[in-house]
Amino acid sequence: MKIVGFTIIKDALLNDYPVVEAIRSVLPVVDEMLVSVGQGDDGTLELIQSIGSDKMRIVRSEWDMSLRQGGKVLAVETDKAYRQLPADTDWVFYIQADEVLHEKYHAAVRASCERYAQSPQVEGLLFDYLHFYGTYDYVGDSRTWYRHEVRIIRHGPAISAYRDAQGFRKGNQKLRVKHSGAAIYHYGWVKSPAQMKKKMKNVGRFWNEEEEWKKMLASGDFFDYSQFDSLTRFTEPHPKVMQERIARQDWQVELDLSKKKFDLKDRLLYWFERKTGIRLFEFTNFKRI
């Protein structure tokens, strides 16, 4: 059984992506790792090269920034990288540049891949998600945040990225999946208010047309983290690969977790989910089997 990881990255230093931590978090699980680095001059290539793992293979790519609608360029780049994976790959572990796998899940992920290696009806493995917000102390717990996504897929020519590469599909069909027994820690919303707004302006061009992007560029210089509907405090240990980055945190965001900013419908749905664990009317880009 061969597991190959891959990711795409552009402007890692400019946007303060924890991509080194993301890659290092999956290296113990995968047999090989492909990293596709987009064009740029902020030192991203040198940053990736500094990881120095003999499991890694780095490829270069030119991003077509005219593909803005719905983040299409991200799906195109993900598919380009996917097509460069070795032909003898069994499972593909896709990790985004702001996602980290906790080391406590390494054995569970490998075991799940082994368990379903000879079960072709299982086309992917599902992960739970923790979405951190503002600092490393807060986690989103509302319908704003997706709860699950597929990050390991069975290698095959029919697989392609879906929408902005949040997930994958086989042709037009949702992947049939089993749970991996693991969770992904998503740190995309953990930055200083100034860096967060800078990142939003930089990556806004991936989703917005020219005029919309210009309006975003003209907005303020600090992100307002008080714009949340519901959060909870996180008190467990973070992944070891994140410890150095967490120690460098030089900003603080104090948020009142007692305030829940819902309209009536969302308040009722939130209450029902807290009581039952069931998220009504939830969109999922996969089919559990």
PDB file of C-alpha atoms in Angstrom:
ATOM      1  CA  MET A   1       0.000   0.000   0.000  1.00  0.00           C
ATOM      2  CA  LYS A   2       1.360   3.378  -1.021  1.00  0.00           C
ATOM      3  CA  ILE A   3       0.093   6.707   0.351  1.00  0.00           C
ATOM      4  CA  VAL A   4       1.186   9.864  -1.434  1.00  0.00           C
ATOM      5  CA  GLY A   5       0.491  13.307  -0.036  1.00  0.00           C
ATOM      6  CA  PHE A   6       0.212  16.510  -1.987  1.00  0.00           C
ATOM      7  CA  THR A   7      -0.533  20.208  -1.583  1.00  0.00           C
ATOM      8  CA  ILE A   8      -0.432  23.411  -3.578  1.00  0.00           C
ATOM      9  CA  ILE A   9       0.975  26.693  -2.292  1.00  0.00           C
ATOM     10  CA  LYS A  10       1.570  30.236  -3.500  1.00  0.00           C
ATOM     11  CA  ASP A  11       2.689  33.324  -1.535  1.00  0.00           C
ATOM     12  CA  ALA A  12       3.123  31.414   1.719  1.00  0.00           C
ATOM     13  CA  LEU A  13       5.201  34.109   3.406  1.00  0.00           C
ATOM     14  CA  LEU A  14       3.147  37.004   2.069  1.00  0.00           C
ATOM     15  CA  ASN A  15      -0.044  35.498   3.503  1.00  0.00           C
ATOM     16  CA  ASP A  16       1.510  33.776   6.537  1.00  0.00           C
ATOM     17  CA  TYR A  17       0.328  30.257   5.706  1.00  0.00           C
ATOM     18  CA  PRO A  18       1.419  27.497   8.104  1.00  0.00           C
ATOM     19  CA  VAL A  19       2.300  25.372   5.072  1.00  0.00           C
ATOM     20  CA  VAL A  20       5.546  24.040   6.551  1.00  0.00           C
ATOM     21  CA  GLU A  21       3.591  22.802   9.565  1.00  0.00           C
ATOM     22  CA  ALA A  22       0.908  21.351   7.267  1.00  0.00           C
ATOM     23  CA  ILE A  23       3.446  19.365   5.259  1.00  0.00           C
ATOM     24  CA  ARG A  24       5.389  18.188   8.293  1.00  0.00           C
ATOM     25  CA  SER A  25       2.167  17.052   9.954  1.00  0.00           C
ATOM     26  CA  VAL A  26       1.454  14.478   7.221  1.00  0.00           C
ATOM     27  CA  LEU A  27       5.002  13.387   6.348  1.00  0.00           C
ATOM     28  CA  PRO A  28       4.987  10.586   8.977  1.00  0.00           C
ATOM     29  CA  VAL A  29       1.828   9.159   7.374  1.00  0.00           C
ATOM     30  CA  VAL A  30       2.723   9.327   3.680  1.00  0.00           C
ATOM     31  CA  ASP A  31       5.347   7.462   1.666  1.00  0.00           C
ATOM     32  CA  GLU A  32       5.912  10.384  -0.703  1.00  0.00           C
ATOM     33  CA  MET A  33       4.882  14.063  -0.753  1.00  0.00           C
ATOM     34  CA  LEU A  34       4.388  16.272  -3.799  1.00  0.00           C
ATOM     35  CA  VAL A  35       4.339  20.048  -3.295  1.00  0.00           C
ATOM     36  CA  SER A  36       3.293  22.292  -6.184  1.00  0.00           C
ATOM     37  CA  VAL A  37       4.664  25.820  -5.712  1.00  0.00           C
ATOM     38  CA  GLY A  38       3.067  28.654  -7.654  1.00  0.00           C
ATOM     39  CA  GLN A  39       5.055  31.469  -9.192  1.00  0.00           C
ATOM     40  CA  GLY A  40       6.012  34.303  -6.849  1.00  0.00           C
ATOM     41  CA  ASP A  41       8.930  36.154  -5.339  1.00  0.00           C
ATOM     42  CA  ASP A  42       8.200  36.127  -1.595  1.00  0.00           C
ATOM     43  CA  GLY A  43      10.516  33.195  -0.856  1.00  0.00           C
ATOM     44  CA  THR A  44       7.890  30.437  -0.830  1.00  0.00           C
ATOM     45  CA  LEU A  45      10.038  28.064  -2.889  1.00  0.00           C
ATOM     46  CA  GLU A  46      12.980  28.451  -0.521  1.00  0.00           C
ATOM     47  CA  LEU A  47      10.655  27.971   2.452  1.00  0.00           C
ATOM     48  CA  ILE A  48       9.408  24.656   1.074  1.00  0.00           C
ATOM     49  CA  GLN A  49      12.925  23.549   0.189  1.00  0.00           C
ATOM     50  CA  SER A  50      13.994  24.219   3.796  1.00  0.00           C
ATOM     51  CA  ILE A  51      11.828  21.309   4.994  1.00  0.00           C
ATOM     52  CA  GLY A  52      14.516  19.020   3.629  1.00  0.00           C
ATOM     53  CA  SER A  53      12.596  15.736   3.591  1.00  0.00           C
ATOM     54  CA  ASP A  54      13.702  13.003   1.213  1.00  0.00           C
ATOM     55  CA  LYS A  55      10.020  12.090   0.840  1.00  0.00           C
ATOM     56  CA  MET A  56       9.283  15.401  -0.877  1.00  0.00           C
ATOM     57  CA  ARG A  57       9.182  16.287  -4.554  1.00  0.00           C
ATOM     58  CA  ILE A  58       8.696  19.939  -5.492  1.00  0.00           C
ATOM     59  CA  VAL A  59       7.170  21.028  -8.799  1.00  0.00           C
ATOM     60  CA  ARG A  60       6.638  24.553 -10.111  1.00  0.00           C
ATOM     61  CA  SER A  61       3.413  25.920 -11.580  1.00  0.00           C
ATOM     62  CA  GLU A  62       2.114  29.083 -13.249  1.00  0.00           C
ATOM     63  CA  TRP A  63      -1.263  30.100 -11.832  1.00  0.00           C
ATOM     64  CA  ASP A  64      -3.799  31.561 -14.270  1.00  0.00           C
ATOM     65  CA  MET A  65      -5.190  34.453 -12.241  1.00  0.00           C
ATOM     66  CA  SER A  66      -7.914  35.105 -14.825  1.00  0.00           C
ATOM     67  CA  LEU A  67      -9.743  32.039 -13.427  1.00  0.00           C
ATOM     68  CA  ARG A  68     -11.331  33.969 -10.557  1.00  0.00           C
ATOM     69  CA  GLN A  69     -14.955  32.943 -10.454  1.00  0.00           C
ATOM     70  CA  GLY A  70     -15.652  30.697  -7.473  1.00  0.00           C
ATOM     71  CA  GLY A  71     -11.969  30.071  -6.783  1.00  0.00           C
ATOM     72  CA  LYS A  72     -11.600  28.068  -9.996  1.00  0.00           C
ATOM     73  CA  VAL A  73      -7.846  28.626 -10.135  1.00  0.00           C
ATOM     74  CA  LEU A  74      -7.473  26.647  -6.898  1.00  0.00           C
ATOM     75  CA  ALA A  75      -9.290  23.657  -8.383  1.00  0.00           C
ATOM     76  CA  VAL A  76      -7.240  23.884 -11.593  1.00  0.00           C
ATOM     77  CA  GLU A  77      -3.967  23.941  -9.661  1.00  0.00           C
ATOM     78  CA  THR A  78      -5.091  21.093  -7.412  1.00  0.00           C
ATOM     79  CA  ASP A  79      -5.957  18.977 -10.449  1.00  0.00           C
ATOM     80  CA  LYS A  80      -2.611  19.818 -12.113  1.00  0.00           C
ATOM     81  CA  ALA A  81      -0.763  18.597  -9.024  1.00  0.00           C
ATOM     82  CA  TYR A  82      -2.962  15.507  -8.699  1.00  0.00           C
ATOM     83  CA  ARG A  83      -2.133  14.476 -12.282  1.00  0.00           C
ATOM     84  CA  GLN A  84       1.571  14.439 -11.381  1.00  0.00           C
ATOM     85  CA  LEU A  85       1.235  11.829  -8.632  1.00  0.00           C
ATOM     86  CA  PRO A  86       2.964   8.462  -9.189  1.00  0.00           C
ATOM     87  CA  ALA A  87       0.965   5.878 -11.104  1.00  0.00           C
ATOM     88  CA  ASP A  88       1.454   3.265  -8.358  1.00  0.00           C
ATOM     89  CA  THR A  89      -0.251   5.438  -5.712  1.00  0.00           C
ATOM     90  CA  ASP A  90      -3.038   3.700  -3.785  1.00  0.00           C
ATOM     91  CA  TRP A  91      -4.244   6.493  -1.484  1.00  0.00           C
ATOM     92  CA  VAL A  92      -3.803  10.251  -1.901  1.00  0.00           C
ATOM     93  CA  PHE A  93      -3.591  12.496   1.162  1.00  0.00           C
ATOM     94  CA  TYR A  94      -4.494  16.057   0.196  1.00  0.00           C
ATOM     95  CA  ILE A  95      -3.631  18.720   2.772  1.00  0.00           C
ATOM     96  CA  GLN A  96      -4.251  22.435   2.322  1.00  0.00           C
ATOM     97  CA  ALA A  97      -1.679  25.040   3.329  1.00  0.00           C
ATOM     98  CA  ASP A  98      -3.555  26.071   6.481  1.00  0.00           C
ATOM     99  CA  GLU A  99      -4.518  22.573   7.670  1.00  0.00           C
ATOM    100  CA  VAL A 100      -2.629  20.377  10.132  1.00  0.00           C
ATOM    101  CA  LEU A 101      -2.975  16.734  11.151  1.00  0.00           C
ATOM    102  CA  HIS A 102      -2.369  16.167  14.868  1.00  0.00           C
ATOM    103  CA  GLU A 103       0.271  13.525  15.550  1.00  0.00           C
ATOM    104  CA  LYS A 104      -2.156  11.644  17.786  1.00  0.00           C
ATOM    105  CA  TYR A 105      -4.005  10.614  14.614  1.00  0.00           C
ATOM    106  CA  HIS A 106      -1.054   9.255  12.613  1.00  0.00           C
ATOM    107  CA  ALA A 107      -1.633   5.622  13.536  1.00  0.00           C
ATOM    108  CA  ALA A 108      -5.406   5.857  13.033  1.00  0.00           C
ATOM    109  CA  VAL A 109      -5.015   7.287   9.532  1.00  0.00           C
ATOM    110  CA  ARG A 110      -2.556   4.607   8.461  1.00  0.00           C
ATOM    111  CA  ALA A 111      -4.802   1.936   9.964  1.00  0.00           C
ATOM    112  CA  SER A 112      -7.849   3.234   8.058  1.00  0.00           C
ATOM    113  CA  CYS A 113      -5.937   3.195   4.791  1.00  0.00           C
ATOM    114  CA  GLU A 114      -4.881  -0.388   5.478  1.00  0.00           C
ATOM    115  CA  ARG A 115      -8.391  -1.403   6.495  1.00  0.00           C
ATOM    116  CA  TYR A 116     -10.022  -0.213   3.275  1.00  0.00           C
ATOM    117  CA  ALA A 117      -7.152  -0.781   0.832  1.00  0.00           C
ATOM    118  CA  GLN A 118      -8.872  -3.836  -0.650  1.00  0.00           C
ATOM    119  CA  SER A 119     -12.378  -2.342  -0.533  1.00  0.00           C
ATOM    120  CA  PRO A 120     -12.798  -0.498  -3.849  1.00  0.00           C
ATOM    121  CA  GLN A 121     -16.270   0.692  -2.873  1.00  0.00           C
ATOM    122  CA  VAL A 122     -14.543   3.014  -0.376  1.00  0.00           C
ATOM    123  CA  GLU A 123     -13.407   5.936  -2.514  1.00  0.00           C
ATOM    124  CA  GLY A 124     -12.261   8.284   0.220  1.00  0.00           C
ATOM    125  CA  LEU A 125     -11.691   8.844   3.921  1.00  0.00           C
ATOM    126  CA  LEU A 126     -13.503  11.534   5.867  1.00  0.00           C
ATOM    127  CA  PHE A 127     -12.023  13.810   8.542  1.00  0.00           C
ATOM    128  CA  ASP A 128     -13.644  15.862  11.279  1.00  0.00           C
ATOM    129  CA  TYR A 129     -12.695  19.550  11.335  1.00  0.00           C
ATOM    130  CA  LEU A 130     -11.744  22.036  14.027  1.00  0.00           C
ATOM    131  CA  HIS A 131     -11.771  25.617  12.754  1.00  0.00           C
ATOM    132  CA  PHE A 132      -9.688  27.991  14.880  1.00  0.00           C
ATOM    133  CA  TYR A 133     -10.601  31.667  14.879  1.00  0.00           C
ATOM    134  CA  GLY A 134      -8.737  34.791  15.946  1.00  0.00           C
ATOM    135  CA  THR A 135      -6.222  33.017  18.168  1.00  0.00           C
ATOM    136  CA  TYR A 136      -5.363  29.410  18.956  1.00  0.00           C
ATOM    137  CA  ASP A 137      -7.811  29.513  21.875  1.00  0.00           C
ATOM    138  CA  TYR A 138     -11.112  29.766  19.988  1.00  0.00           C
ATOM    139  CA  VAL A 139     -12.956  27.251  17.779  1.00  0.00           C
ATOM    140  CA  GLY A 140     -16.046  27.886  15.674  1.00  0.00           C
ATOM    141  CA  ASP A 141     -19.006  25.742  16.684  1.00  0.00           C
ATOM    142  CA  SER A 142     -21.809  27.034  14.470  1.00  0.00           C
ATOM    143  CA  ARG A 143     -23.188  26.177  11.041  1.00  0.00           C
ATOM    144  CA  THR A 144     -20.785  28.739   9.575  1.00  0.00           C
ATOM    145  CA  TRP A 145     -18.075  26.080   9.669  1.00  0.00           C
ATOM    146  CA  TYR A 146     -18.151  22.768   7.798  1.00  0.00           C
ATOM    147  CA  ARG A 147     -17.830  19.788  10.117  1.00  0.00           C
ATOM    148  CA  HIS A 148     -16.293  17.194   7.778  1.00  0.00           C
ATOM    149  CA  GLU A 149     -14.401  16.916   4.526  1.00  0.00           C
ATOM    150  CA  VAL A 150     -12.614  14.252   2.487  1.00  0.00           C
ATOM    151  CA  ARG A 151      -8.845  14.516   2.623  1.00  0.00           C
ATOM    152  CA  ILE A 152      -7.768  11.007   1.587  1.00  0.00           C
ATOM    153  CA  ILE A 153      -8.961   9.679  -1.748  1.00  0.00           C
ATOM    154  CA  ARG A 154      -8.401   6.488  -3.685  1.00  0.00           C
ATOM    155  CA  HIS A 155      -6.079   7.273  -6.584  1.00  0.00           C
ATOM    156  CA  GLY A 156      -7.777   7.157  -9.962  1.00  0.00           C
ATOM    157  CA  PRO A 157      -8.057   9.092 -13.235  1.00  0.00           C
ATOM    158  CA  ALA A 158     -11.704  10.072 -12.738  1.00  0.00           C
ATOM    159  CA  ILE A 159     -11.039  12.076  -9.562  1.00  0.00           C
ATOM    160  CA  SER A 160     -11.001  15.886  -9.761  1.00  0.00           C
ATOM    161  CA  ALA A 161     -11.248  18.853  -7.405  1.00  0.00           C
ATOM    162  CA  TYR A 162     -14.722  20.191  -6.655  1.00  0.00           C
ATOM    163  CA  ARG A 163     -15.516  23.914  -6.799  1.00  0.00           C
ATOM    164  CA  ASP A 164     -12.584  25.751  -5.126  1.00  0.00           C
ATOM    165  CA  ALA A 165     -10.866  22.472  -4.185  1.00  0.00           C
ATOM    166  CA  GLN A 166     -12.488  22.171  -0.786  1.00  0.00           C
ATOM    167  CA  GLY A 167     -13.154  18.553  -1.727  1.00  0.00           C
ATOM    168  CA  PHE A 168     -13.216  16.074  -4.624  1.00  0.00           C
ATOM    169  CA  ARG A 169     -15.621  14.219  -6.866  1.00  0.00           C
ATOM    170  CA  LYS A 170     -15.489  11.264  -9.235  1.00  0.00           C
ATOM    171  CA  GLY A 171     -16.903  12.726 -12.406  1.00  0.00           C
ATOM    172  CA  ASN A 172     -20.124  14.322 -11.186  1.00  0.00           C
ATOM    173  CA  GLN A 173     -20.597  11.807  -8.386  1.00  0.00           C
ATOM    174  CA  LYS A 174     -19.937  12.370  -4.701  1.00  0.00           C
ATOM    175  CA  LEU A 175     -17.254  10.095  -3.303  1.00  0.00           C
ATOM    176  CA  ARG A 176     -18.363   7.139  -1.185  1.00  0.00           C
ATOM    177  CA  VAL A 177     -16.443   7.418   2.065  1.00  0.00           C
ATOM    178  CA  LYS A 178     -15.667   5.945   5.460  1.00  0.00           C
ATOM    179  CA  HIS A 179     -14.471   7.947   8.439  1.00  0.00           C
ATOM    180  CA  SER A 180     -10.703   8.104   8.897  1.00  0.00           C
ATOM    181  CA  GLY A 181     -10.851   8.169  12.694  1.00  0.00           C
ATOM    182  CA  ALA A 182      -9.041  11.514  12.654  1.00  0.00           C
ATOM    183  CA  ALA A 183      -9.543  15.280  12.567  1.00  0.00           C
ATOM    184  CA  ILE A 184      -7.954  18.159  10.689  1.00  0.00           C
ATOM    185  CA  TYR A 185      -7.021  21.368  12.545  1.00  0.00           C
ATOM    186  CA  HIS A 186      -7.770  24.360  10.323  1.00  0.00           C
ATOM    187  CA  TYR A 187      -5.786  27.514  11.138  1.00  0.00           C
ATOM    188  CA  GLY A 188      -6.771  29.738   8.223  1.00  0.00           C
ATOM    189  CA  TRP A 189      -8.512  32.274  10.485  1.00  0.00           C
ATOM    190  CA  VAL A 190      -5.703  32.575  13.046  1.00  0.00           C
ATOM    191  CA  LYS A 191      -3.645  35.677  12.295  1.00  0.00           C
ATOM    192  CA  SER A 192      -3.186  39.153  13.707  1.00  0.00           C
ATOM    193  CA  PRO A 193      -6.029  41.509  12.690  1.00  0.00           C
ATOM    194  CA  ALA A 194      -3.641  43.303  10.303  1.00  0.00           C
ATOM    195  CA  GLN A 195      -2.275  40.085   8.736  1.00  0.00           C
ATOM    196  CA  MET A 196      -5.771  38.631   8.430  1.00  0.00           C
ATOM    197  CA  LYS A 197      -7.011  41.649   6.475  1.00  0.00           C
ATOM    198  CA  LYS A 198      -3.855  41.613   4.343  1.00  0.00           C
ATOM    199  CA  LYS A 199      -4.429  37.958   3.496  1.00  0.00           C
ATOM    200  CA  MET A 200      -8.096  38.574   2.646  1.00  0.00           C
ATOM    201  CA  LYS A 201      -7.104  41.323   0.234  1.00  0.00           C
ATOM    202  CA  ASN A 202      -4.423  39.156  -1.371  1.00  0.00           C
ATOM    203  CA  VAL A 203      -6.496  35.999  -1.812  1.00  0.00           C
ATOM    204  CA  GLY A 204      -9.727  37.851  -2.587  1.00  0.00           C
ATOM    205  CA  ARG A 205      -8.631  37.876  -6.221  1.00  0.00           C
ATOM    206  CA  PHE A 206      -9.091  34.078  -6.279  1.00  0.00           C
ATOM    207  CA  TRP A 207     -12.858  34.443  -5.848  1.00  0.00           C
ATOM    208  CA  ASN A 208     -13.829  37.977  -6.894  1.00  0.00           C
ATOM    209  CA  GLU A 209     -14.106  39.788 -10.200  1.00  0.00           C
ATOM    210  CA  GLU A 210     -11.871  42.801 -10.782  1.00  0.00           C
ATOM    211  CA  GLU A 211     -14.282  45.464  -9.497  1.00  0.00           C
ATOM    212  CA  GLU A 212     -15.205  43.486  -6.378  1.00  0.00           C
ATOM    213  CA  TRP A 213     -11.558  42.883  -5.634  1.00  0.00           C
ATOM    214  CA  LYS A 214     -10.781  46.597  -5.965  1.00  0.00           C
ATOM    215  CA  LYS A 215     -13.504  47.367  -3.409  1.00  0.00           C
ATOM    216  CA  MET A 216     -11.911  44.885  -1.024  1.00  0.00           C
ATOM    217  CA  LEU A 217      -8.506  46.501  -1.527  1.00  0.00           C
ATOM    218  CA  ALA A 218     -10.014  49.845  -0.564  1.00  0.00           C
ATOM    219  CA  SER A 219     -11.432  48.531   2.728  1.00  0.00           C
ATOM    220  CA  GLY A 220      -9.764  49.007   6.123  1.00  0.00           C
ATOM    221  CA  ASP A 221      -6.436  47.562   7.261  1.00  0.00           C
ATOM    222  CA  PHE A 222      -7.624  45.498  10.236  1.00  0.00           C
ATOM    223  CA  PHE A 223      -9.989  42.549  10.374  1.00  0.00           C
ATOM    224  CA  ASP A 224     -12.766  42.782  12.959  1.00  0.00           C
ATOM    225  CA  TYR A 225     -12.797  39.437  14.780  1.00  0.00           C
ATOM    226  CA  SER A 226     -15.984  40.360  16.653  1.00  0.00           C
ATOM    227  CA  GLN A 227     -17.893  39.320  13.509  1.00  0.00           C
ATOM    228  CA  PHE A 228     -18.678  35.775  14.656  1.00  0.00           C
ATOM    229  CA  ASP A 229     -21.920  34.031  15.468  1.00  0.00           C
ATOM    230  CA  SER A 230     -20.711  31.412  17.968  1.00  0.00           C
ATOM    231  CA  LEU A 231     -17.381  30.185  19.314  1.00  0.00           C
ATOM    232  CA  THR A 232     -16.161  27.898  22.048  1.00  0.00           C
ATOM    233  CA  ARG A 233     -12.840  27.846  23.892  1.00  0.00           C
ATOM    234  CA  PHE A 234     -10.208  25.251  22.942  1.00  0.00           C
ATOM    235  CA  THR A 235      -8.185  23.871  25.856  1.00  0.00           C
ATOM    236  CA  GLU A 236      -6.529  20.742  24.445  1.00  0.00           C
ATOM    237  CA  PRO A 237      -2.932  20.496  23.173  1.00  0.00           C
ATOM    238  CA  HIS A 238      -2.260  21.666  19.642  1.00  0.00           C
ATOM    239  CA  PRO A 239      -0.167  19.542  17.254  1.00  0.00           C
ATOM    240  CA  LYS A 240       3.539  19.501  18.074  1.00  0.00           C
ATOM    241  CA  VAL A 241       4.415  20.946  14.666  1.00  0.00           C
ATOM    242  CA  MET A 242       2.423  24.062  15.614  1.00  0.00           C
ATOM    243  CA  GLN A 243       4.126  24.757  18.952  1.00  0.00           C
ATOM    244  CA  GLU A 244       6.848  27.036  17.598  1.00  0.00           C
ATOM    245  CA  ARG A 245       4.349  29.075  15.567  1.00  0.00           C
ATOM    246  CA  ILE A 246       2.008  29.373  18.552  1.00  0.00           C
ATOM    247  CA  ALA A 247       4.897  30.600  20.715  1.00  0.00           C
ATOM    248  CA  ARG A 248       5.505  33.401  18.190  1.00  0.00           C
ATOM    249  CA  GLN A 249       1.976  34.793  18.532  1.00  0.00           C
ATOM    250  CA  ASP A 250       2.348  38.536  19.180  1.00  0.00           C
ATOM    251  CA  TRP A 251      -1.286  39.640  19.201  1.00  0.00           C
ATOM    252  CA  GLN A 252      -4.262  39.012  21.420  1.00  0.00           C
ATOM    253  CA  VAL A 253      -7.971  38.918  20.608  1.00  0.00           C
ATOM    254  CA  GLU A 254     -10.437  38.821  23.478  1.00  0.00           C
ATOM    255  CA  LEU A 255     -13.857  37.569  22.423  1.00  0.00           C
ATOM    256  CA  ASP A 256     -17.000  37.224  24.526  1.00  0.00           C
ATOM    257  CA  LEU A 257     -18.087  33.614  24.051  1.00  0.00           C
ATOM    258  CA  SER A 258     -21.376  34.203  25.858  1.00  0.00           C
ATOM    259  CA  LYS A 259     -22.650  36.266  22.942  1.00  0.00           C
ATOM    260  CA  LYS A 260     -24.418  34.252  20.257  1.00  0.00           C
ATOM    261  CA  LYS A 261     -25.237  36.288  17.159  1.00  0.00           C
ATOM    262  CA  PHE A 262     -28.002  34.321  15.454  1.00  0.00           C
ATOM    263  CA  ASP A 263     -31.289  35.136  13.828  1.00  0.00           C
ATOM    264  CA  LEU A 264     -34.227  33.091  15.122  1.00  0.00           C
ATOM    265  CA  LYS A 265     -33.917  30.304  12.553  1.00  0.00           C
ATOM    266  CA  ASP A 266     -30.197  29.785  13.129  1.00  0.00           C
ATOM    267  CA  ARG A 267     -30.642  30.005  16.891  1.00  0.00           C
ATOM    268  CA  LEU A 268     -33.152  27.157  16.783  1.00  0.00           C
ATOM    269  CA  LEU A 269     -30.928  25.092  14.475  1.00  0.00           C
ATOM    270  CA  TYR A 270     -27.928  25.702  16.749  1.00  0.00           C
ATOM    271  CA  TRP A 271     -29.939  24.650  19.826  1.00  0.00           C
ATOM    272  CA  PHE A 272     -31.142  21.476  18.063  1.00  0.00           C
ATOM    273  CA  GLU A 273     -27.607  20.543  16.995  1.00  0.00           C
ATOM    274  CA  ARG A 274     -26.230  21.049  20.511  1.00  0.00           C
ATOM    275  CA  LYS A 275     -28.976  18.789  21.915  1.00  0.00           C
ATOM    276  CA  THR A 276     -28.864  16.008  19.324  1.00  0.00           C
ATOM    277  CA  GLY A 277     -25.546  16.242  17.462  1.00  0.00           C
ATOM    278  CA  ILE A 278     -27.554  16.405  14.227  1.00  0.00           C
ATOM    279  CA  ARG A 279     -27.055  19.308  11.825  1.00  0.00           C
ATOM    280  CA  LEU A 280     -30.286  19.745   9.906  1.00  0.00           C
ATOM    281  CA  PHE A 281     -30.158  20.699   6.200  1.00  0.00           C
ATOM    282  CA  GLU A 282     -26.378  20.212   6.082  1.00  0.00           C
ATOM    283  CA  PHE A 283     -24.713  20.159   2.648  1.00  0.00           C
ATOM    284  CA  THR A 284     -22.114  17.411   2.299  1.00  0.00           C
ATOM    285  CA  ASN A 285     -19.843  16.803  -0.655  1.00  0.00           C
ATOM    286  CA  PHE A 286     -19.601  13.051   0.001  1.00  0.00           C
ATOM    287  CA  LYS A 287     -21.706   9.959   0.633  1.00  0.00           C
ATOM    288  CA  ARG A 288     -21.108   7.929   3.784  1.00  0.00           C
ATOM    289  CA  ILE A 289     -21.269   4.170   3.334  1.00  0.00           C
TER     290      ILE A 289
END
